[in-house]
Short mmCIF file of C-alpha atoms in Angstrom, two decimals:
data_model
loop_
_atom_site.label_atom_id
_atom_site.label_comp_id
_atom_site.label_asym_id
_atom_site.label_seq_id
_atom_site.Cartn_x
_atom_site.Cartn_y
_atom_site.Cartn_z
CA UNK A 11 -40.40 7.39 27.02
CA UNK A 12 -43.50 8.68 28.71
CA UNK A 13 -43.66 8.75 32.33
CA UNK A 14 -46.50 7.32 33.99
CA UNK A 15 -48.81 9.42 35.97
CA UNK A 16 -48.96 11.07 39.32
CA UNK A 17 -50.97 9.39 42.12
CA UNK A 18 -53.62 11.39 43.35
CA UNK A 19 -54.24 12.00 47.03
CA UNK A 20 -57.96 9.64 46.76
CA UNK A 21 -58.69 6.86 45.13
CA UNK A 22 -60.63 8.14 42.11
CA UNK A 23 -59.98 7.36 38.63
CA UNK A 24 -59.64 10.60 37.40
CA UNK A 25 -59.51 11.69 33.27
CA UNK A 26 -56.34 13.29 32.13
CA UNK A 27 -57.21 16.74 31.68
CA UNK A 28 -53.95 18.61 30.16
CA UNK A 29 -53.04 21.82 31.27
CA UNK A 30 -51.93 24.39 28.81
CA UNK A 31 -50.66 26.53 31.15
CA UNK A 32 -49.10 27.20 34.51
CA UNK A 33 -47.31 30.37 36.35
CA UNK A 34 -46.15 30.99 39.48
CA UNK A 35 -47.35 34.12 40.99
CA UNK A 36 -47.22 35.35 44.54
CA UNK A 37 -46.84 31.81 46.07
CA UNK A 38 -49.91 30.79 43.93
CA UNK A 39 -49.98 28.98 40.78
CA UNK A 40 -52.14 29.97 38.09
CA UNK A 41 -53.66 27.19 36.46
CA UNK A 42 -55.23 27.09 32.40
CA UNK A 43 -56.69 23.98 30.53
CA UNK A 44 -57.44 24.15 26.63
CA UNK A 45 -61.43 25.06 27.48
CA UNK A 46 -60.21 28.02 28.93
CA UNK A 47 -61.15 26.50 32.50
CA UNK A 48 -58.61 28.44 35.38
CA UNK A 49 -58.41 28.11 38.58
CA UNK A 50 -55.63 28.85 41.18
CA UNK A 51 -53.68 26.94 43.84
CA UNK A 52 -51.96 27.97 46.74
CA UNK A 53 -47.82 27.13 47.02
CA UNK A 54 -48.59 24.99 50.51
CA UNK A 55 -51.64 23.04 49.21
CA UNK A 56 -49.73 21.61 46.29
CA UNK A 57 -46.81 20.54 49.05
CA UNK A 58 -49.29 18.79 51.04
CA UNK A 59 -50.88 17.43 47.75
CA UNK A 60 -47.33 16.62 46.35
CA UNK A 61 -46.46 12.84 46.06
CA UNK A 62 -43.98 10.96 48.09
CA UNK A 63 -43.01 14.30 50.21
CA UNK A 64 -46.62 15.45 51.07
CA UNK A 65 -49.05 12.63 50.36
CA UNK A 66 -48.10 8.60 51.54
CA UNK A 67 -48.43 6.73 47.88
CA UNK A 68 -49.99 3.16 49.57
CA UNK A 69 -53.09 4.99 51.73
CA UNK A 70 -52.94 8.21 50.03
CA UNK A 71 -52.65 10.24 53.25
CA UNK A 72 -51.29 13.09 54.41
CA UNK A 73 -47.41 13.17 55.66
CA UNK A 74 -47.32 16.94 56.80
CA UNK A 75 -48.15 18.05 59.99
CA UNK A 76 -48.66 21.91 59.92
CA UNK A 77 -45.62 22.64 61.83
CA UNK A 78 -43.53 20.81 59.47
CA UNK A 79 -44.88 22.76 56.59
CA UNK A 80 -41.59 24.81 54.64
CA UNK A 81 -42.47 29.05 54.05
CA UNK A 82 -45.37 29.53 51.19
CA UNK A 83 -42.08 30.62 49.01
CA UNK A 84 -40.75 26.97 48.85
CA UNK A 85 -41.74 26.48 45.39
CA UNK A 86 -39.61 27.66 42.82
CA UNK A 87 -40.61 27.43 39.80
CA UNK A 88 -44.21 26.05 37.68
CA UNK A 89 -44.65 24.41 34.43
CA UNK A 90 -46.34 22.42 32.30
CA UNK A 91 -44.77 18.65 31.03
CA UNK A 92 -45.04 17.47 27.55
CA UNK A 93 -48.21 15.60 28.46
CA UNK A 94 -50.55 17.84 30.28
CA UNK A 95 -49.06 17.19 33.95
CA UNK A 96 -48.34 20.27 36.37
CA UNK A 97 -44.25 20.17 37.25
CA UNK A 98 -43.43 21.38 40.07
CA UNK A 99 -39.69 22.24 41.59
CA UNK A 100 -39.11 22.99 45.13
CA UNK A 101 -36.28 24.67 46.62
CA UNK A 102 -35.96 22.36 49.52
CA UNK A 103 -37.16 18.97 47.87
CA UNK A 104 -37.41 16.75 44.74
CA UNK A 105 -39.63 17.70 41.75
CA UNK A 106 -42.65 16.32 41.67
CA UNK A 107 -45.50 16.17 39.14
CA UNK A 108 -49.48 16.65 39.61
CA UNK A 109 -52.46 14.68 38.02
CA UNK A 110 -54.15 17.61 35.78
CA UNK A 111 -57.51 15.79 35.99
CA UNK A 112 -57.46 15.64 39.79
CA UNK A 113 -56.36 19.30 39.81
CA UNK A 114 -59.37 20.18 37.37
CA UNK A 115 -61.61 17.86 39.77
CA UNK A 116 -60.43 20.54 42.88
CA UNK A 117 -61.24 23.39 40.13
CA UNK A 118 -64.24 22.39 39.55
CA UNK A 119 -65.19 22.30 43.19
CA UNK A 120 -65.98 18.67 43.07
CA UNK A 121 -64.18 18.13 46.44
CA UNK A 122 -67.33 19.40 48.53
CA UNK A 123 -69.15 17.23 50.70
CA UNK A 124 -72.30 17.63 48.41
CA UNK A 125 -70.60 15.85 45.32
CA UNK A 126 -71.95 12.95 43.75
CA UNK A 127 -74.73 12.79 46.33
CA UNK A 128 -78.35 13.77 44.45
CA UNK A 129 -79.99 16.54 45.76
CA UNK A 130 -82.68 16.00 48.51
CA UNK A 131 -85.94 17.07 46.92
CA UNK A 132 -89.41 17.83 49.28
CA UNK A 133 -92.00 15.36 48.73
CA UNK A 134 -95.91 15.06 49.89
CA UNK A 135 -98.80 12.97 49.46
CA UNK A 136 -99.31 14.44 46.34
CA UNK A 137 -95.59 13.25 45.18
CA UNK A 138 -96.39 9.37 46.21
CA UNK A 139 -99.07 6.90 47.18
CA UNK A 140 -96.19 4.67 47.68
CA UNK A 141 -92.47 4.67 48.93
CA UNK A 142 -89.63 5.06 46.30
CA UNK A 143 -89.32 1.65 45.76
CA UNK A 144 -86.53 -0.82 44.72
CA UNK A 145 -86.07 -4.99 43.80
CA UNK A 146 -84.28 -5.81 46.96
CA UNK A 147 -83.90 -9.90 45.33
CA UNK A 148 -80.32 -9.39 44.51
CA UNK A 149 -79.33 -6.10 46.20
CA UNK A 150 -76.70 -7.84 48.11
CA UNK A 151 -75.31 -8.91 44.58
CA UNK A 152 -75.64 -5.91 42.17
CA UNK A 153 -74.07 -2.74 42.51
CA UNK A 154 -76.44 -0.93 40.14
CA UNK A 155 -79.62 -2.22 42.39
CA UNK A 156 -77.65 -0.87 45.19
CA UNK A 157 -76.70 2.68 44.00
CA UNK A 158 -80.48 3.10 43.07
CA UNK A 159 -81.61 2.06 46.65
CA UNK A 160 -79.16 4.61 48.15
CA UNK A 161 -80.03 6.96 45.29
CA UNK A 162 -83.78 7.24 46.30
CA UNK A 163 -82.83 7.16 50.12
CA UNK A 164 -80.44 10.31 49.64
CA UNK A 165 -82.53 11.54 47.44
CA UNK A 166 -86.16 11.22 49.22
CA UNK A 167 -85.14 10.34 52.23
CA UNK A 168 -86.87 7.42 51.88
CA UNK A 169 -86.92 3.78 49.74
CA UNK A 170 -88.29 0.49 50.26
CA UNK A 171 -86.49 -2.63 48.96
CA UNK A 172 -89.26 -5.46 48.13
CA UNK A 173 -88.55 -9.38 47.56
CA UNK A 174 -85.71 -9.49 50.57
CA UNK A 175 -84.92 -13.09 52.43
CA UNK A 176 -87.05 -13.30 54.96
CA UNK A 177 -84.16 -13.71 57.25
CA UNK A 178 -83.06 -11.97 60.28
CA UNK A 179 -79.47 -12.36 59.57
CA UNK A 180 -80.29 -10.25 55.94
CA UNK A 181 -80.20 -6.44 57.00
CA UNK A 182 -77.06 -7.59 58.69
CA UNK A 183 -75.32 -8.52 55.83
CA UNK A 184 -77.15 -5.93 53.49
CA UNK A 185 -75.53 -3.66 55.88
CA UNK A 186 -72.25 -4.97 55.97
CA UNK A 187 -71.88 -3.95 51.77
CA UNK A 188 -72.84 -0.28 52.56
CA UNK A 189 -70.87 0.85 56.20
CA UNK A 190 -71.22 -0.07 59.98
CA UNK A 191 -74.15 -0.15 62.02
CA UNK A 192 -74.46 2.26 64.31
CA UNK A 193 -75.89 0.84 67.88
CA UNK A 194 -77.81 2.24 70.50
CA UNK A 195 -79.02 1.21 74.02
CA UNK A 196 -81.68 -1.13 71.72
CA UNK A 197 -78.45 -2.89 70.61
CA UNK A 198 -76.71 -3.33 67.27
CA UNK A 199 -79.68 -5.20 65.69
CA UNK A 200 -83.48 -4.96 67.41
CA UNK A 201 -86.68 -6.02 67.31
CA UNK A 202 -89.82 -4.23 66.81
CA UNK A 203 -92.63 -6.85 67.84
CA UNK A 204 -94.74 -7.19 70.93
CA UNK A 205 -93.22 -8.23 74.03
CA UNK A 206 -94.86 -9.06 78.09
CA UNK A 207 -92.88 -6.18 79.47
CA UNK A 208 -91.91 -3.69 76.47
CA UNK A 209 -88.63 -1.56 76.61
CA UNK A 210 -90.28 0.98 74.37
CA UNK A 211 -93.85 1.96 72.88
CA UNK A 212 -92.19 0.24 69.65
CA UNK A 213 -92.93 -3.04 70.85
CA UNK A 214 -96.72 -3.12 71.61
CA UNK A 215 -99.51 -2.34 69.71
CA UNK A 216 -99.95 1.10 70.42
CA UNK A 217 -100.59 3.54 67.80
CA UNK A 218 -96.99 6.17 67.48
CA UNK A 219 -97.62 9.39 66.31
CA UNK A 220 -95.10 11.46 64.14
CA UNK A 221 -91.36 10.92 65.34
CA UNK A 222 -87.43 10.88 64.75
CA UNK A 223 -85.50 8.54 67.02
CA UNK A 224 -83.47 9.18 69.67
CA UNK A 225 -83.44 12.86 69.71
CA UNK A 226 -81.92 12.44 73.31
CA UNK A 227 -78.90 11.89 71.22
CA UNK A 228 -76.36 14.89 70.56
CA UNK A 229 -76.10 13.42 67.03
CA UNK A 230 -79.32 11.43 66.40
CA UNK A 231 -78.66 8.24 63.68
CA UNK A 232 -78.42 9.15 60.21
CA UNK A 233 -80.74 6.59 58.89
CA UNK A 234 -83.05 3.75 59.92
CA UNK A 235 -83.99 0.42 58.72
CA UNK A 236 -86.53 -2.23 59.31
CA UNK A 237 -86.84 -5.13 57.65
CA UNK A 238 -90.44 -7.45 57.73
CA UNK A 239 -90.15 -10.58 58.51
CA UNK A 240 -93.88 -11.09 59.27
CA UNK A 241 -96.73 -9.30 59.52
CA UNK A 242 -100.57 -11.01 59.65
CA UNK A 243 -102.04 -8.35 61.91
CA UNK A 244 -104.73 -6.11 61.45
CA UNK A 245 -104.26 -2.62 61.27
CA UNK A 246 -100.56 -0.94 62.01
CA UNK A 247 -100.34 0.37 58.77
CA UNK A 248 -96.68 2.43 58.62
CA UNK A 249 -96.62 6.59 58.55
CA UNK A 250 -93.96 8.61 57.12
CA UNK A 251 -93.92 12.65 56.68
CA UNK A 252 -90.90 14.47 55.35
CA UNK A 253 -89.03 16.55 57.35
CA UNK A 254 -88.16 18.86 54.38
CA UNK A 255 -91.91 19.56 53.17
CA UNK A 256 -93.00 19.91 56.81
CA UNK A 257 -90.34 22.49 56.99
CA UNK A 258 -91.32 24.49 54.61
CA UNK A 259 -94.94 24.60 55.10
CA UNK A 260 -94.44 25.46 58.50
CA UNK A 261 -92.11 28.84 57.49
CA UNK A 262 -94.62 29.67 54.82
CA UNK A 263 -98.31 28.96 56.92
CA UNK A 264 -97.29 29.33 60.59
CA UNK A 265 -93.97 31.74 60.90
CA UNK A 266 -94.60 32.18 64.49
CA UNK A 267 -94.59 28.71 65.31
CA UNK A 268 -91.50 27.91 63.24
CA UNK A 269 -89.30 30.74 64.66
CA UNK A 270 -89.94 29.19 68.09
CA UNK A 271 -89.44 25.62 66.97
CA UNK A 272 -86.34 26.08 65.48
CA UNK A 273 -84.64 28.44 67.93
CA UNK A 274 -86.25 27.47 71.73
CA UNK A 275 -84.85 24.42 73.37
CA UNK A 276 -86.44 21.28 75.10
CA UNK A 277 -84.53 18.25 77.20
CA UNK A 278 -85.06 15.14 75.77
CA UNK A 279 -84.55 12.51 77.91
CA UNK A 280 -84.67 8.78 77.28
CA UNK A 281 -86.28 6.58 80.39
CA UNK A 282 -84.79 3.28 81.00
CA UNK A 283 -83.84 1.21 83.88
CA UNK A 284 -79.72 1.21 82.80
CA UNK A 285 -79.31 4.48 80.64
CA UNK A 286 -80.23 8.21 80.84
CA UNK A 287 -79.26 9.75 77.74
CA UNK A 288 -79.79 13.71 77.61
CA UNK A 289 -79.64 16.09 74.75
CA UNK A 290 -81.03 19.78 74.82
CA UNK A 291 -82.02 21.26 71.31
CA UNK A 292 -84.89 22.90 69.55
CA UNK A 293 -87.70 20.83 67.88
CA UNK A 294 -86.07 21.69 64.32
CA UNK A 295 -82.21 22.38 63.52
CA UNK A 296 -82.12 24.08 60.47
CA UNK A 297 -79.86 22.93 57.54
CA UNK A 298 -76.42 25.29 58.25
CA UNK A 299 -72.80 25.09 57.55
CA UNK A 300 -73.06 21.64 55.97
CA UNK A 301 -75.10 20.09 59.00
CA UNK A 302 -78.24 18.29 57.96
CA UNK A 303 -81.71 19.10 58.87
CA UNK A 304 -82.32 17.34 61.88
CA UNK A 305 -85.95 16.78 63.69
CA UNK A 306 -86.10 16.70 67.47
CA UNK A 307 -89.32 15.42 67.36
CA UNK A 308 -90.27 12.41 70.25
CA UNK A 309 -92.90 13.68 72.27
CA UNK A 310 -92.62 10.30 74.30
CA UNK A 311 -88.65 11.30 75.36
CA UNK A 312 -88.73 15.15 75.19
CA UNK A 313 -88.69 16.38 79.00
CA UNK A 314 -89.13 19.49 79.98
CA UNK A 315 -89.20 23.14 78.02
CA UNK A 316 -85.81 25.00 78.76
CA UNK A 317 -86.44 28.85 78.01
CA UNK A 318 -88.13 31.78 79.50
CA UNK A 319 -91.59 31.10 81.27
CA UNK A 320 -92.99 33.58 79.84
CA UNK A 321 -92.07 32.04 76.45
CA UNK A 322 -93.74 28.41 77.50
CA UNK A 323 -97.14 28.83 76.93
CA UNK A 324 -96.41 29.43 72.90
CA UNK A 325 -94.23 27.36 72.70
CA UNK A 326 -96.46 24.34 73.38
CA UNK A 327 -98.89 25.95 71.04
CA UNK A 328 -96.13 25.16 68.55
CA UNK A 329 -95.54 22.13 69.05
CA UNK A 330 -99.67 21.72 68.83
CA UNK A 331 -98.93 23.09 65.58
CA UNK A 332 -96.11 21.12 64.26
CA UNK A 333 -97.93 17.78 65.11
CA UNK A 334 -100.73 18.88 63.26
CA UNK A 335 -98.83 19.48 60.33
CA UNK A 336 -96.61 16.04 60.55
CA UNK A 337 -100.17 13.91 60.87
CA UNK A 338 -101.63 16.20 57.92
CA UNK A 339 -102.43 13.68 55.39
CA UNK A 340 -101.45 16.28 52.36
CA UNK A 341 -97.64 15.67 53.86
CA UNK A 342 -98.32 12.00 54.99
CA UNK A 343 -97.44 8.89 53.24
CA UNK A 344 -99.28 5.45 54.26
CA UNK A 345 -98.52 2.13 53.35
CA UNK A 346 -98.34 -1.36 55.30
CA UNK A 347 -95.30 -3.62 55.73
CA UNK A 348 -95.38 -6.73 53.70
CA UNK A 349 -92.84 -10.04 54.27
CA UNK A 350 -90.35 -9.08 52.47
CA UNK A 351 -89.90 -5.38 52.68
CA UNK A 352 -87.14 -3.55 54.42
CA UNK A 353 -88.06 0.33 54.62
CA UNK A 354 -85.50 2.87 55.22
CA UNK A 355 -85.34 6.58 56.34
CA UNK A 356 -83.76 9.38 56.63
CA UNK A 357 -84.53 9.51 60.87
CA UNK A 358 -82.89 13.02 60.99
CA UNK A 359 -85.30 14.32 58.39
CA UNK A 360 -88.46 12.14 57.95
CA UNK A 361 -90.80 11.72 61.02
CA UNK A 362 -92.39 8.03 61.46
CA UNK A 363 -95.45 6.53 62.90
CA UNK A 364 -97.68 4.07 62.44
CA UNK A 365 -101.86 3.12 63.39
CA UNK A 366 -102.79 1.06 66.39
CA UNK A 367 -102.77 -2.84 65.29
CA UNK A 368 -104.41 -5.67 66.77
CA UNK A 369 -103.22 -9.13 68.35
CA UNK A 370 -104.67 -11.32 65.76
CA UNK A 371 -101.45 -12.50 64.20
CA UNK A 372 -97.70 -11.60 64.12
CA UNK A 373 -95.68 -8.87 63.23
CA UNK A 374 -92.12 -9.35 63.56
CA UNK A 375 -89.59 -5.91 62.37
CA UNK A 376 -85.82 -6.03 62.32
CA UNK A 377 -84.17 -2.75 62.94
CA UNK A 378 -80.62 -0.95 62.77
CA UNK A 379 -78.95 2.13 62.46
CA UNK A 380 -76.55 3.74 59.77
CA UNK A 381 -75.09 7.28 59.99
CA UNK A 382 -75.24 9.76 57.33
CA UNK A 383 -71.62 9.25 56.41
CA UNK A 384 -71.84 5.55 55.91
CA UNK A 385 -74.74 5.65 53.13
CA UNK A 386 -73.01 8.51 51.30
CA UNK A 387 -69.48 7.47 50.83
CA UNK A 388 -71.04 4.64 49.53
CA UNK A 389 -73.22 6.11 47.01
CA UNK A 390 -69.89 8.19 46.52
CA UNK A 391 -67.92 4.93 44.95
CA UNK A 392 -70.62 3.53 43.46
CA UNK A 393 -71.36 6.64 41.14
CA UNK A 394 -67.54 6.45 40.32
CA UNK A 395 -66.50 5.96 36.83
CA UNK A 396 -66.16 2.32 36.12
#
C-alpha cells in the first residue's frame, strides 16, 4: 500500500518531484532528482521542517524553539522511499518523511520574498498615455480580474480599475478580498473632496505638486487607493511619476544631486491639531537588503534639513532638482478621474499630484491604505497552481 504524502510546512500544492538520491554527509544531506537538479540541506533545517516533531500539521507552524533544537548530528541516517519521498531517521525521534516537490521548491530558491511577484519595470510618458488599466465590473467576483489588477500594480506600480459601483462602501469591500487596510490619522477610509476648514491641502482645490504620503511615517503605506465617486469639475486632472524612472534619471543626469538625496536627511513632520508624527530620512531610500524603494518626497510635511550647514545650501539645490525631474512631463503621466475609476499606487515608489480645479461641480475621492505585504501575499495565492 502506498503511503500518502508528507505535509509541507505552507500551504502550496506542490508537484511530486522524486528524488533519486539522498546521502548524509557532515550533518548535511545531499539531495539528487532525475534532471540532475542537487541541492543540499542542513541536518537542523529538515528537524524544524520535519512533520509532527518540527512543524504543527493543522497551521503548518513551527514547534521548535532554538533552544529546544537536538545537536546537528541527530539525524542518523538518509534515504530515498519507493516513491520519490526523502526518509529520514533520527536518533532521538520517529522517522519521518519529506515532500520531494517542496524540497525541490527550497532548491530552486523559490522561497525568497521576490517569488511569484512580477518584476517592477521603469515606466515614462513614453511607456503610457494612460494608466495600466483593468475591468473593475466584477473584480470583487473573479479571481483572474483580480490577479491582473494586482499584477499591473506590482508590476508598474500603478493600475486603474474602470466600471466600479459608484459606492462608498466598494473599496471597502474590494479591500476586504485582498488584506487589511492600513489607517492613518485620516482614518481607516477618507475623503478627498473640498471641505470649509480642510485637514489637508487634499481637500481643496489647490493644485499638489509631486508627492508620496506620509513620509513622516517610519514605514510610509505600501499602496494607495482612491476610488471616484464624482467628479464634474473643471480642471484637477490627476499626476503620477514613477519613482523607479525618476531614480534612474537622476543617477545618470544629475549624480551630485542624487548622492545627496539619497544619503542627507530631512524631518518630516506632519501638522495637525491632535498628532505630531516625526520621521527623519533622506529624500530617496535606495532599494537594499530586500527593502523597497521608498520616496520621502512631501514638501508640504518635510521640516527642517538635518546635516552639516555647510552641506544645506546644495542640498536644497537638490531637491530644486528632483522636483524638476518628478513634474518633467517625459516621466509624467496625466489623466482625469472618471465615476467609476478607482486608481491605485505604489505611494512608496510613485510620486502623485494633480492641477488646480475649479468649484463648478463636485468631486468626491474615497481613499485607503494597504501595505506592501497585503497586495503581495495575495498576488502570491492567486498565481498558485489551481
Amino acid at each position: 500500500m502506498s503511503l500518502p504524502p508528507p505535509l509541507t510546512p505552507d500551504f502550496i500544492d506542490h508537484a511530486w518531484h522524486p528524488l533519486t538520491d539522498a546521502r548524509l554527509q557532515s550533518n548535511f544531506v545531499s539531495l539528487t532528482w532525475g534532471d540532475g537538479l542537487q541541492w543540499q540541506a542542513y541536518s537542523l533545517w529538515l528537524r524544524e521542517n520535519a512533520e509532527r516533531i518540527g512543524i504543527e500539521p493543522t497551521v503548518r507552524e513551527g514547534l521548535l524553539e532554538p533552544s529546544m533544537l537536538p545537536p546537528a548530528d541527530c539525524l542518523r541516517t538518509a534515504s530515498v522511499d519507493p516513491d520519490g519521498a526523502l526518509h529520514l531517521a533520527w536518533r532521538d525521534a520517529p522517522a519521518t518523511r519529506v515532500h520531494p516537490g517542496w524540497l525541490r521548491y527550497v532548491a530552486q530558491d523559490r522561497l525568497r520574498a521576490d517569488h511569484a511577484l512580477p518584476r517592477q519595470t521603469p515606466w515614462t510618458a513614453a511607456d503610457f498615455c494612460e494608466p495600466p488599466t483593468v475591468d473593475g465590473s466584477d473584480v470583487l467576483h473573479c479571481q483572474e480580474r483580480q490577479r491582473e489588477w494586482l499584477d499591473h500594480l506590482v508590476r508598474s506600480g500603478l493600475c486603474r480599475l474602470r466600471n466600479t459601483p459608484l459606492d462608498e462602501a466598494f473599496i471597502g469591500s474590494l479591500m476586504a478580498t485582498v488584506g487589511p487596510i492600513r489607517g492613518s490619522n485620516f482614518g481607516v477610509l477618507f475623503h478627498v473632496r473640498t471641505l470649509p476648514t480642510p485637514d489637508s491641502t487634499a481637500n481643496t482645490g489647490m493644485n499638489l505638486g509631486q508627492h508620496t504620503d506620509l513620509p513622516t511615517r517610519e514605514t510610509p503605506p505600501g499602496y494607495q487607493f482612491l476610488h471616484c465617486l464624482e467628479n464634474t469639475t473643471s480642471g484637477g486632472a490627476s499626476r503620477m511619476t514613477d519613482g523607479l524612472a525618476l531614480v534612474a534619471a537622476l543617477e545618470r543626469e544629475q549624480p551630485e544631486a542624487f548622492h545627496l538625496l539619497t544619503t542627507e536627511r530631512w524631518v518630516f513632520m506632519n501638522r495637525t491639531p491632535d498628532a505630531e508624527h516625526r520621521y527623519e530620512g533622506a529624500i530617496i531610500e535606495l532599494p537594499e537588503g530586500g527593502r523597497p524603494l521608498t520616496l520621502r518626497a512631501f514638501y508640504r510635511v518635510r521640516s527642517a534639513p538635518r546635516m552639516a550647514n555647510a552641506l544645506i545650501p546644495a542640498a536644497y539645490e537638490a531637491l530644486r532638482i528632483f522636483s524638476r525631474y518628478a513634474h518633467d512631463p517625459r516621466l509624467q503621466l496625466r489623466y482625469a478621474f472618471e465615476a467609476g475609476d478607482l486608481v491605485g499606487f505604489d505611494n512608496r515608489r510613485v510620486m502623485h499630484g494633480r492641477d488646480a480645479f475649479e468649484h463648478d461641480g463636485a468631486r468626491h475621492l474615497v481613499g485607503c491604505y494597504v501595505d506592501h505585504d497585503e497586495i503581495y501575499s495575495r498576488l502570491r495565492v492567486l498565481q498558485r497552481p489551481a
